[in-house]
Short mmCIF file of C-alpha atoms in Angstrom, two decimals:
data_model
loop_
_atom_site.label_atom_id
_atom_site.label_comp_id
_atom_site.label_asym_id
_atom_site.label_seq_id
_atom_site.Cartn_x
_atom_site.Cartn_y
_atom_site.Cartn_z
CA UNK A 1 -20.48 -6.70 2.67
CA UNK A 2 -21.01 -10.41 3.99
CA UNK A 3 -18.45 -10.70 6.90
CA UNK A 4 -17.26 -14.72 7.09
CA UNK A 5 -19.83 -16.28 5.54
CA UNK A 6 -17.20 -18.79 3.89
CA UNK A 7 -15.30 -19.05 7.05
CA UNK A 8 -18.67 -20.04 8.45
CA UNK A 9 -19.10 -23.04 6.75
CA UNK A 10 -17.36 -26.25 6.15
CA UNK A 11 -18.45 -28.68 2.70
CA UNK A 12 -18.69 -31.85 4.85
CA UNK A 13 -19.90 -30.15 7.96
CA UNK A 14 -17.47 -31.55 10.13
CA UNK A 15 -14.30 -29.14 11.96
CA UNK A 16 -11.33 -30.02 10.52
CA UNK A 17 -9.35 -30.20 13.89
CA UNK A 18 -11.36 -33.77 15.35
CA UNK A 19 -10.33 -35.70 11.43
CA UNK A 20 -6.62 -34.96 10.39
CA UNK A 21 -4.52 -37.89 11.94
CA UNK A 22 -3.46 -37.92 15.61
CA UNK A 23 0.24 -39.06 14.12
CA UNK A 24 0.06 -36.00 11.28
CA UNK A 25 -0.12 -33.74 14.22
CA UNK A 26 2.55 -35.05 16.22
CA UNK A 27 4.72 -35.04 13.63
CA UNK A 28 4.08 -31.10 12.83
CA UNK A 29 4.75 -30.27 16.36
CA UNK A 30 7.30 -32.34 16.49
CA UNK A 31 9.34 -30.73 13.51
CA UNK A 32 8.35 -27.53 14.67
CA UNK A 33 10.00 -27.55 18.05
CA UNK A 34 13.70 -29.47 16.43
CA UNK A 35 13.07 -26.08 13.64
CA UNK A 36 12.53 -23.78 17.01
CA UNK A 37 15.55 -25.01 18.91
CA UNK A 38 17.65 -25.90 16.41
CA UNK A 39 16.99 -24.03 12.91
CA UNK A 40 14.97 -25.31 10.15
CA UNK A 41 18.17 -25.96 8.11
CA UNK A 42 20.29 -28.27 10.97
CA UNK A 43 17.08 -30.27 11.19
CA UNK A 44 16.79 -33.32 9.20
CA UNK A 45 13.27 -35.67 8.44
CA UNK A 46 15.14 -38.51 10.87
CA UNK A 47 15.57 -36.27 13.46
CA UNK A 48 11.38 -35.32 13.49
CA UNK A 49 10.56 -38.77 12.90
CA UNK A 50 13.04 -39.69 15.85
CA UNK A 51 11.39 -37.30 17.93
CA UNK A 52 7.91 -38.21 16.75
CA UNK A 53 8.67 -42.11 17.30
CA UNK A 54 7.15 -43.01 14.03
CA UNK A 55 8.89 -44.43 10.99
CA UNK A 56 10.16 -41.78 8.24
CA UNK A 57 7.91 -43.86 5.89
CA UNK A 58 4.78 -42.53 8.14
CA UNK A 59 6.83 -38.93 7.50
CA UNK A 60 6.14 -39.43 3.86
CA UNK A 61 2.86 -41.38 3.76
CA UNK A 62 1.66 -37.29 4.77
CA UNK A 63 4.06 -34.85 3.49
CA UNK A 64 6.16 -35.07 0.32
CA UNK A 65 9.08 -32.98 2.11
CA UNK A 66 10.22 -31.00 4.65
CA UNK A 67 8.96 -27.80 3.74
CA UNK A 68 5.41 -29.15 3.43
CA UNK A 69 5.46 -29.80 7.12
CA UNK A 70 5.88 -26.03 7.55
CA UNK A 71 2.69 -25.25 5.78
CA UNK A 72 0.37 -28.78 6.78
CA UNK A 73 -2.94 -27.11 6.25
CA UNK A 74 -2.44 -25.59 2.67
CA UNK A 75 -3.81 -28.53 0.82
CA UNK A 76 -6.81 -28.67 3.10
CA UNK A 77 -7.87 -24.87 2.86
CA UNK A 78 -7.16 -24.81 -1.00
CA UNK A 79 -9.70 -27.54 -1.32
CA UNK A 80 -12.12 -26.33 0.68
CA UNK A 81 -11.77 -22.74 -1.47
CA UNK A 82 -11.95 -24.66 -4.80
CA UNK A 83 -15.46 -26.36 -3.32
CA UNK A 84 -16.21 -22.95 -1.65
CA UNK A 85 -16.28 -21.41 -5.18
CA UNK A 86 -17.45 -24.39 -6.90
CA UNK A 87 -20.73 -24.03 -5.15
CA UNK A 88 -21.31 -20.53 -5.20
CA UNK A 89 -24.76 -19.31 -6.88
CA UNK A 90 -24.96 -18.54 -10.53
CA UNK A 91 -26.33 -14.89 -9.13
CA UNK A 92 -23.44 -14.12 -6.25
CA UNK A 93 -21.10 -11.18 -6.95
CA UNK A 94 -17.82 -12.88 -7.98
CA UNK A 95 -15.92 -10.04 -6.20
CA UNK A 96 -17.69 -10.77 -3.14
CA UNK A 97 -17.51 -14.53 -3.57
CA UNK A 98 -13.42 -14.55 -4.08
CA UNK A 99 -12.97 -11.94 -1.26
CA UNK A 100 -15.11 -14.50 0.76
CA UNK A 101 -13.00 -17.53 -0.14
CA UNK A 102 -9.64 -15.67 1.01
CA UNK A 103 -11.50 -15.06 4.22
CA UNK A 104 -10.84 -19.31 4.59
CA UNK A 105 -7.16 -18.65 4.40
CA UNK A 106 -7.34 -15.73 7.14
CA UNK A 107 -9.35 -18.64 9.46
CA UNK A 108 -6.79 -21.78 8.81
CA UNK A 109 -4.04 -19.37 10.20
CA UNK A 110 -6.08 -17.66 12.96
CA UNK A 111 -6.96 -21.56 14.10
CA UNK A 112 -3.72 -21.61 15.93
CA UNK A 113 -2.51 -18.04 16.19
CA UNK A 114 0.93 -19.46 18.33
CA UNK A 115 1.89 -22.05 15.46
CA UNK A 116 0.93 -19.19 13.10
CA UNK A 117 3.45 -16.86 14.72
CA UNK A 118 6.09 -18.93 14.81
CA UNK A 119 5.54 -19.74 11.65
CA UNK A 120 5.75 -16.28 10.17
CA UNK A 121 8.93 -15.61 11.81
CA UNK A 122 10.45 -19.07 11.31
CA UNK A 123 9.43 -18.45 6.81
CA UNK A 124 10.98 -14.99 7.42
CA UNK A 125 14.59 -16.50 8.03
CA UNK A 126 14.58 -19.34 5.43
CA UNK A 127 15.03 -18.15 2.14
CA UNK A 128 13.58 -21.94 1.07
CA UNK A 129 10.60 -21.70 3.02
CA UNK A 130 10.00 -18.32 1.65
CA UNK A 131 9.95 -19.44 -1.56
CA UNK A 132 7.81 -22.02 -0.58
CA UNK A 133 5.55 -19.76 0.57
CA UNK A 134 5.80 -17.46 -2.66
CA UNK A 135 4.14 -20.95 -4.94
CA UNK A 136 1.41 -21.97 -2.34
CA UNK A 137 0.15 -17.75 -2.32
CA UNK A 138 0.21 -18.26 -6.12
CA UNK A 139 -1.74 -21.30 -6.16
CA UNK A 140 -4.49 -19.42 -3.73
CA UNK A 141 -4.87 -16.79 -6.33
CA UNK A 142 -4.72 -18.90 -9.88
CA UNK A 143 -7.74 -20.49 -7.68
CA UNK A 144 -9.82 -17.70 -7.06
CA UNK A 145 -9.09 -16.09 -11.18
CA UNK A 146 -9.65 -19.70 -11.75
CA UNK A 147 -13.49 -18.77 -10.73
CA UNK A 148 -13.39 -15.11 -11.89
CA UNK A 149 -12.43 -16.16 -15.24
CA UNK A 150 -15.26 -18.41 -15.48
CA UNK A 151 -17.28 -16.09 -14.25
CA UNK A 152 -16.26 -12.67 -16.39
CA UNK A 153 -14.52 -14.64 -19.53
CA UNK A 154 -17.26 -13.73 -21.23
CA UNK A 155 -17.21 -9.96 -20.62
CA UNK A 156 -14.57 -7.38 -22.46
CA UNK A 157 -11.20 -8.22 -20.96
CA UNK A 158 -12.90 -10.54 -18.57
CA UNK A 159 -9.43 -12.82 -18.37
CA UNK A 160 -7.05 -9.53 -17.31
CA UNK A 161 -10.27 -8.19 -15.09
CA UNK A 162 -10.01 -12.12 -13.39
CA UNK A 163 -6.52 -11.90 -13.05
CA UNK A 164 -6.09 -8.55 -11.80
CA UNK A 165 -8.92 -8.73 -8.78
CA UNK A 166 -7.22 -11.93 -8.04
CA UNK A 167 -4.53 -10.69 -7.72
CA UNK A 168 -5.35 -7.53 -6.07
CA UNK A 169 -7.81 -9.52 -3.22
CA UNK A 170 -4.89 -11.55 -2.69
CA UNK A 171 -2.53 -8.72 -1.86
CA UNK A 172 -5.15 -7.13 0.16
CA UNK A 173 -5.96 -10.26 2.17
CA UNK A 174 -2.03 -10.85 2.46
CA UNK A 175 -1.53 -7.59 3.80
CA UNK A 176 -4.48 -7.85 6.92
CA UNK A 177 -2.64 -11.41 7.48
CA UNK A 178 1.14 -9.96 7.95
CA UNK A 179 -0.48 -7.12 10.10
CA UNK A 180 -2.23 -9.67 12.67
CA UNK A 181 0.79 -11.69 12.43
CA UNK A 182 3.13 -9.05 13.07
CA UNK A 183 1.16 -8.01 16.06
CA UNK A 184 1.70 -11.72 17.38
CA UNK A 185 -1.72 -12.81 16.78
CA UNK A 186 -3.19 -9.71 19.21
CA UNK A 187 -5.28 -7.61 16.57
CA UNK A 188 -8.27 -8.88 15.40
CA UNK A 189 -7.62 -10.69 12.53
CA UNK A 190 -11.47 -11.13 10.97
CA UNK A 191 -11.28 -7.13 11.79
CA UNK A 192 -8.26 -6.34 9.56
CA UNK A 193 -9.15 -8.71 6.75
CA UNK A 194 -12.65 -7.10 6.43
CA UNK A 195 -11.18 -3.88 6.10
CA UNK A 196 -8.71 -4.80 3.75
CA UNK A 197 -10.82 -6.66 1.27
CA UNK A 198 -13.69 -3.83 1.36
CA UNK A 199 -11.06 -1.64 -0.31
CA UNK A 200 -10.01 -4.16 -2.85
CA UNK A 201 -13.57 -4.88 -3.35
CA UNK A 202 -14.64 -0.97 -3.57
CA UNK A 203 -11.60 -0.84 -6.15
CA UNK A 204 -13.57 -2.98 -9.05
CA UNK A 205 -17.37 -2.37 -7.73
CA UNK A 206 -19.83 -4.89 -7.35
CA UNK A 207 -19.14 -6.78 -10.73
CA UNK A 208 -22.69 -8.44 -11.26
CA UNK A 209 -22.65 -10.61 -14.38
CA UNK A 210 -25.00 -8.27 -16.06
CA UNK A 211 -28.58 -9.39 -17.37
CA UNK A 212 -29.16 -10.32 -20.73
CA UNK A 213 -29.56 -7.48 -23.13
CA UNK A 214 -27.66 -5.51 -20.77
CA UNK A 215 -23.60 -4.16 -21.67
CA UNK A 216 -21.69 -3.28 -18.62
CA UNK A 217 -20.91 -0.17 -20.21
CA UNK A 218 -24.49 0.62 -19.37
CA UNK A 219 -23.22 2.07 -16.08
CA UNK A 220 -21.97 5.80 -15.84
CA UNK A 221 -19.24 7.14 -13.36
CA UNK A 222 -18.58 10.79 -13.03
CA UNK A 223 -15.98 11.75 -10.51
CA UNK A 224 -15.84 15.62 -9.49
CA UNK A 225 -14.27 17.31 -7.16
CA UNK A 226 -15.77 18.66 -3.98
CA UNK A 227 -16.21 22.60 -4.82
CA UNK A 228 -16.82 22.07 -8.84
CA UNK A 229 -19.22 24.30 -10.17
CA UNK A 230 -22.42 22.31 -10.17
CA UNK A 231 -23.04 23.15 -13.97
CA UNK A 232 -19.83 21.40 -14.97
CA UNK A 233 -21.02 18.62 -13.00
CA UNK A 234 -24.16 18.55 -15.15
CA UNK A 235 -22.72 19.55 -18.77
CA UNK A 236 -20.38 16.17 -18.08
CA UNK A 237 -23.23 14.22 -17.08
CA UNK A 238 -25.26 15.31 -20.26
CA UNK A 239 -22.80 14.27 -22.24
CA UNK A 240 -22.26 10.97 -20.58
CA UNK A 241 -25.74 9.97 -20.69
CA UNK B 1 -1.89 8.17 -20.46
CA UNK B 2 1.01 8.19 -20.94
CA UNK B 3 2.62 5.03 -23.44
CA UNK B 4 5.97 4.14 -22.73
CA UNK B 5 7.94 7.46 -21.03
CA UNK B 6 9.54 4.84 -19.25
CA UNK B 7 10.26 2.34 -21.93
CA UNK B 8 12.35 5.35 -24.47
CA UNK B 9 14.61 6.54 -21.10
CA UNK B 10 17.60 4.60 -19.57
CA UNK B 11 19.28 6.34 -16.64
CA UNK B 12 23.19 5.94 -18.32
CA UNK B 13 21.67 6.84 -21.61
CA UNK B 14 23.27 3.69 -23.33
CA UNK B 15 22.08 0.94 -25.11
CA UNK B 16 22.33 -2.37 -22.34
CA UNK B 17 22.77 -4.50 -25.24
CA UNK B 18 25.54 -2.80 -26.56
CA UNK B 19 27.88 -2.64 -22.58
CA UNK B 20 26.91 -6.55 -21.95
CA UNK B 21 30.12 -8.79 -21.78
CA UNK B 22 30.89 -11.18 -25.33
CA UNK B 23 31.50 -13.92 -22.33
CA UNK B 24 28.32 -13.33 -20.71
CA UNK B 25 26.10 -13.80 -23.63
CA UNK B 26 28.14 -16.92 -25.04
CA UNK B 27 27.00 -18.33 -21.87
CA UNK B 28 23.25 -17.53 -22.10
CA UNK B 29 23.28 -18.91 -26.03
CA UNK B 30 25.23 -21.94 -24.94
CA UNK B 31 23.02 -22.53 -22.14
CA UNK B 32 20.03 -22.22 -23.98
CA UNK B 33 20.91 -24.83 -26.96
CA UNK B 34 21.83 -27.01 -24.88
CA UNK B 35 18.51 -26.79 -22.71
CA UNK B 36 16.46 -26.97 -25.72
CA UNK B 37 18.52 -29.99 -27.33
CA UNK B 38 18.54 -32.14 -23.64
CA UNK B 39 16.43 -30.39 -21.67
CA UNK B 40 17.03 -28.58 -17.97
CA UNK B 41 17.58 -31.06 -16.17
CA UNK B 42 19.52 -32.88 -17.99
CA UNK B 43 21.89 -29.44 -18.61
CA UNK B 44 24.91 -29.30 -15.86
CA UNK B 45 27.15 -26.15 -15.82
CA UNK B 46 30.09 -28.37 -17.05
CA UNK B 47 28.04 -28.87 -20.20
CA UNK B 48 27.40 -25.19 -20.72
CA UNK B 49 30.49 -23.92 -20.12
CA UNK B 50 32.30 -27.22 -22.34
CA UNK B 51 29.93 -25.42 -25.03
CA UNK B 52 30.88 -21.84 -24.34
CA UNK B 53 34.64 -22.54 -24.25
CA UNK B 54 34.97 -20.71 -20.79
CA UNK B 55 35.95 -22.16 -17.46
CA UNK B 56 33.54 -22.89 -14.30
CA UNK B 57 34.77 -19.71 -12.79
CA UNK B 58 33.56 -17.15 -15.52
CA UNK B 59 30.26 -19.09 -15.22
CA UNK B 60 30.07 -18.08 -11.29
CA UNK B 61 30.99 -15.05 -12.15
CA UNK B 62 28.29 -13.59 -14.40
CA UNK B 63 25.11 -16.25 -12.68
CA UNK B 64 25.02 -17.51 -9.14
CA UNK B 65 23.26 -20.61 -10.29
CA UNK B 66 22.16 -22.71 -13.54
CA UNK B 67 18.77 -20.98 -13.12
CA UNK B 68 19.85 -17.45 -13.22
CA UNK B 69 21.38 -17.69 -16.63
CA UNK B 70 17.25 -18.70 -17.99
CA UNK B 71 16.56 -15.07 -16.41
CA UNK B 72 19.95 -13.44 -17.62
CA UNK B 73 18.43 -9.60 -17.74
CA UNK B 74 16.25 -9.20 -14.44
CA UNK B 75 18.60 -7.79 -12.09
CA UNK B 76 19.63 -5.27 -14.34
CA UNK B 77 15.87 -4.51 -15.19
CA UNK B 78 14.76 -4.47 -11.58
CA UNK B 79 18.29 -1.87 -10.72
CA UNK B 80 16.22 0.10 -13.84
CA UNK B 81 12.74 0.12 -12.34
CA UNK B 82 14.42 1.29 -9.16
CA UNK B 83 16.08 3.79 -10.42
CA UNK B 84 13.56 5.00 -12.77
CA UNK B 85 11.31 5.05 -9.63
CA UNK B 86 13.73 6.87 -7.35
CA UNK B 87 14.02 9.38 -9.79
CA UNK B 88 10.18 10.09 -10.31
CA UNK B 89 8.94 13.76 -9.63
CA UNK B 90 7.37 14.74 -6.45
CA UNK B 91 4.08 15.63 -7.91
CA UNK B 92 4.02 12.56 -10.40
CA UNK B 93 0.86 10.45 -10.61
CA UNK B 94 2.46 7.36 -8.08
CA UNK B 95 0.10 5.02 -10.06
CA UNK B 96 0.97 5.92 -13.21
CA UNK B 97 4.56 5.68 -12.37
CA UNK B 98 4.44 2.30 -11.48
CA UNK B 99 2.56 1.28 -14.74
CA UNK B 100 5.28 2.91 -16.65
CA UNK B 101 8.08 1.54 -14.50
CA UNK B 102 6.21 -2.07 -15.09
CA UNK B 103 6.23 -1.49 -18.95
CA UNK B 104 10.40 -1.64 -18.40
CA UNK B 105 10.03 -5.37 -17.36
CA UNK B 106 7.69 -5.74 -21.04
CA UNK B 107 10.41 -3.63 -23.15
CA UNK B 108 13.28 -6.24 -21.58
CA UNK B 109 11.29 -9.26 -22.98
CA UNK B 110 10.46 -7.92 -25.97
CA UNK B 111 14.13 -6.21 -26.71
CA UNK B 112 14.17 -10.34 -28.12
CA UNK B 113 11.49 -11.95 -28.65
CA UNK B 114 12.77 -15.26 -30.15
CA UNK B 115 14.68 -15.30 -26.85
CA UNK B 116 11.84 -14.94 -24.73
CA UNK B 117 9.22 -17.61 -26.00
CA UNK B 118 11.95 -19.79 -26.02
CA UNK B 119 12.12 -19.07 -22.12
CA UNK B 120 8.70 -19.17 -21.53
CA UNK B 121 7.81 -22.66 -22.93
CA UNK B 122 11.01 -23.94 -20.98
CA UNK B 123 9.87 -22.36 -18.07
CA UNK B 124 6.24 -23.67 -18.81
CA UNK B 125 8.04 -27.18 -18.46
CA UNK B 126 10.00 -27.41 -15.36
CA UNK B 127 8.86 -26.53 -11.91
CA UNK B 128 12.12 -25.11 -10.67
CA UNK B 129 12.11 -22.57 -12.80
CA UNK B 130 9.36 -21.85 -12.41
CA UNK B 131 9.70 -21.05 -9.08
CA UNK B 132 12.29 -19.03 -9.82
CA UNK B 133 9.62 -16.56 -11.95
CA UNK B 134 7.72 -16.57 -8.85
CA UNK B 135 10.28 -15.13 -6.43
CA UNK B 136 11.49 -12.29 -9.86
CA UNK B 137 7.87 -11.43 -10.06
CA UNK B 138 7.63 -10.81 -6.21
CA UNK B 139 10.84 -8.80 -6.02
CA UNK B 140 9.40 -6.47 -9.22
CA UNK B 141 6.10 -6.30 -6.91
CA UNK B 142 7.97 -5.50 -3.87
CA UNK B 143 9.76 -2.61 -5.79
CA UNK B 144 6.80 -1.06 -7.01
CA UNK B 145 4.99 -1.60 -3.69
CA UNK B 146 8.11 -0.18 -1.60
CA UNK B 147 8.13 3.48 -4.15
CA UNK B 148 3.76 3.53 -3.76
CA UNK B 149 4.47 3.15 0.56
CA UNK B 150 6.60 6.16 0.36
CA UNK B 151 4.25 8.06 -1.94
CA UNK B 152 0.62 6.76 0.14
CA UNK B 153 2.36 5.71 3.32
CA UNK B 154 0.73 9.09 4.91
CA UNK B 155 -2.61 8.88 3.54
CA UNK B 156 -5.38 6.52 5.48
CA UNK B 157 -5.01 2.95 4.40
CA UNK B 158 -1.80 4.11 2.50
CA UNK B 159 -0.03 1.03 3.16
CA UNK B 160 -2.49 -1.43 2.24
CA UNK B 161 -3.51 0.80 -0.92
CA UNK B 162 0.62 0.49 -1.94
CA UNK B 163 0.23 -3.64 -1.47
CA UNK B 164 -2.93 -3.88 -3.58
CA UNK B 165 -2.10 -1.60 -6.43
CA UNK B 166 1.71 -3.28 -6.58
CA UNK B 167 -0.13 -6.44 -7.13
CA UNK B 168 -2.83 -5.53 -9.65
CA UNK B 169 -0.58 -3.42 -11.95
CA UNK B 170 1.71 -6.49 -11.69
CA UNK B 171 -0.90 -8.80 -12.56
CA UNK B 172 -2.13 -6.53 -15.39
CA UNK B 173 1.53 -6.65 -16.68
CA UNK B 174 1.59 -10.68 -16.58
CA UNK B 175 -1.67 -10.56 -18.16
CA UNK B 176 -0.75 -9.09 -21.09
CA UNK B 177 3.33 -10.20 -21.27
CA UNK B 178 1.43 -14.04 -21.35
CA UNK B 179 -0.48 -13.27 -23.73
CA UNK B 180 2.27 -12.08 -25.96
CA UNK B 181 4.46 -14.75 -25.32
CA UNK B 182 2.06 -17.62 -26.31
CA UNK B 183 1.23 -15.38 -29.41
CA UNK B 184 4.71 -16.07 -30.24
CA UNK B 185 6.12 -12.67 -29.84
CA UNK B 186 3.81 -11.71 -33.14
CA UNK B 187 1.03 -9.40 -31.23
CA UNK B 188 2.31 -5.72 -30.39
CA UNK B 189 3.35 -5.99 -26.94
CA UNK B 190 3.37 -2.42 -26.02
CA UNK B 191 -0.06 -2.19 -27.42
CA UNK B 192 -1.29 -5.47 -25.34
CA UNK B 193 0.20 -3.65 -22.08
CA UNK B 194 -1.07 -0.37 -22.29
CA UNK B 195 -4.17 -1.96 -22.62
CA UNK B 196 -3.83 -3.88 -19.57
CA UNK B 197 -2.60 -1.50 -17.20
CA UNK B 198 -5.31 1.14 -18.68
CA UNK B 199 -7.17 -1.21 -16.91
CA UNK B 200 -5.46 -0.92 -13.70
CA UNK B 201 -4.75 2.54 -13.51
CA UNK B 202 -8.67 2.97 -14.43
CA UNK B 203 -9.19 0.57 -11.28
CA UNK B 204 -7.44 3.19 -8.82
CA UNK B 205 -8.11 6.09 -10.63
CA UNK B 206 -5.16 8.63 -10.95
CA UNK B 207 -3.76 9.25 -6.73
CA UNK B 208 -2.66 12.21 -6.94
CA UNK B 209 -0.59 13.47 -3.37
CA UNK B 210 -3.56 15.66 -2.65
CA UNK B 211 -2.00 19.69 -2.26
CA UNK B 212 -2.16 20.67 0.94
CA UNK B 213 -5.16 21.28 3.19
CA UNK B 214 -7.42 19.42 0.60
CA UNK B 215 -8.47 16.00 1.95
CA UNK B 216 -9.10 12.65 -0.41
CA UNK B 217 -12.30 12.84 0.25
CA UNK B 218 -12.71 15.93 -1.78
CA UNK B 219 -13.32 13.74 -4.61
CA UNK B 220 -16.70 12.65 -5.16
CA UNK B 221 -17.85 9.98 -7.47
CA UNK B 222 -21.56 9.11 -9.10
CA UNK B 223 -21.86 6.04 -10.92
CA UNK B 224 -26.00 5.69 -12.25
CA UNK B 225 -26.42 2.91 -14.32
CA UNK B 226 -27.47 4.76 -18.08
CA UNK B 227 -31.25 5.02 -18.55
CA UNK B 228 -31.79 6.21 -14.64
CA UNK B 229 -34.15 9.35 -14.87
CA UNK B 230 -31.95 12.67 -14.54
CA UNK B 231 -33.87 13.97 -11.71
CA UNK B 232 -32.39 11.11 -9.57
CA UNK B 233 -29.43 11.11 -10.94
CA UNK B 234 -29.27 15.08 -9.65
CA UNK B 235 -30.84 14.27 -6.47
CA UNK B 236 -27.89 12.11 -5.37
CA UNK B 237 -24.98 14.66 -6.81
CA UNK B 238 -26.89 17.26 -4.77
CA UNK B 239 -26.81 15.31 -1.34
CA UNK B 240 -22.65 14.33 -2.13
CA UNK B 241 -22.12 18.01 -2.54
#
């Protein structure tokens, strides 16, 4: 399997660090030291923009509220996923392709593995911020069955296959990121996020959009078990075929 | 597979509908005509319980908040699924249990279905609630994921196999519960969500606790796409076995 091809590659070409707004960033780190020293709840949008020495219309003019400062990059990596999969070739494995555009997630967090820390245990004590979390996860996958349903909606049960590897990359993905961000940013997070999206990806095969004239029931599986007579094997075969 | 084991049993061996305070479901009807005749928003707890004939105090009582009387039945269905869960046998088919604990969350929306597509366009219209249905659906994951850790949680990768197959028999669920809901509770539900989670369950194949001594990599699996000549087709079985 490709490794980080996506995570490889930006749409305009440019790193995403030297464009966002020198005032965007102050006010992130701003908010996140009031949220470290005094708790996300006791800390109001005057008191960032007091500490930021801006104006809380500046606040605003970049984040609707105060939970969208938690999570500033969202918006940014959901794009760039929707133009990631916008642009993929008409003959790329979708599976592949999705499990390649939650790799851009994986890279926006390990960016800045000590904001991504704190982070993950500031969202683990605000119930708010979880939920917060719970919507912007949910808008990642809708993207990527977004794509597999265009892809497979015109296969048998190509909508519940396009929700369900969605669904399943996403928990997969999800489960490399807690792991590297449990371990304070230490493990290797491209590491754990390959390994985790081979076995979502090994779950529902390479799903090729099959060639004319060709049904995707066209493919047959036989599972045995190690130490089954090889003539059972066979006589199952047969009958498959 | 098995239909709906789950679905026929209830641990008390009552009917829910029948032990459910008068009080309780006054609220829930009152609340509900009042959200369809003003909308949500426009709904305060004064005006439901004005309607129901009940003080603020037997509101707080039965719902913490305005939005837990939309989802009046999920605790009690996710105390089920636990319990159904906890209560599995040892040598059970973990994935299959899950799909049949998930079809508990189907048989609650479709004990009344005039009740539930009512919900569902509401909660189609306003984002709060809709939030709400994110964090249910997460604790129902977390349930099913937190039973598959204990059953997998020894194997290799048994942790991240519990996330991903939590999610994707979730999202087959959804899958079809949606598409019952905006068929106006007329298609057979159980029907659409055996279907779904066929597909699921087919993704994962049946994970059995392997018996002692035998490895999971005693299994081994062929797929050949149909048409492939059967002396190549033998040539690979051989070199598995």
């Amino acid at each position: 399997m490709s490794t980080s091809s996506a995570a490889s590659r930006r749409g305009d070409g440019t790193d995403a660090a030297q464009v966002r707004p020198p005032m965007r960033d102050a006010l992130v780190a701003a908010a996140f030291r009031l949220f470290l020293e005094r708790g996300y709840e006791q800390t109001t949008v005057d008191d960032i923009v007091a500490l930021a020495g801006v104006g809380r219309r500046s606040f605003f003019r970049y984040f609707p509220s105060k939970e969208d400062v938690v999570f500033p990059d969202h918006e940014r990596c959901l794009a760039d996923m929707k133009a990631f999969l916008a642009r993929s070739p008409e003959d790329a494995d979708p599976v592949r392709q999705v499990c390649d555009a939650a790799r851009l997630v994986l890279r926006m967090y390990a960016e800045n593995p000590a904001f991504s820390v704190q982070r993950y245990h500031l969202t683990k004590k605000v119930p708010g911020l979880r939920a917060y979390e719970l919507s912007v996860v949910w808008r990642y996958e809708r993207a990527l069955a977004e794509y597999l349903r265009g892809r497979l909606g015109g296969r048998p049960d190509g909508i519940l296959r396009a929700d369900v590897i969605a669904a399943a990359v996403v928990a997969a993905h999800n489960n490399a990121l807690r792991s590297w961000l449990r371990s304070e940013g230490r493990e290797d997070a491209a590491a754990a996020v390959d390994h985790a999206l081979a076995f979502a990806q090994s779950a529902f095969g390479d799903v090729p959009v099959p060639p004319r004239g060709e049904s995707p029931e066209d493919v047959v599986v036989v599972a045995a078990r190690r130490g089954t007579p090889l003539w059972q094997v066979l006589r199952e075969i047969e009958s498959a075929f």
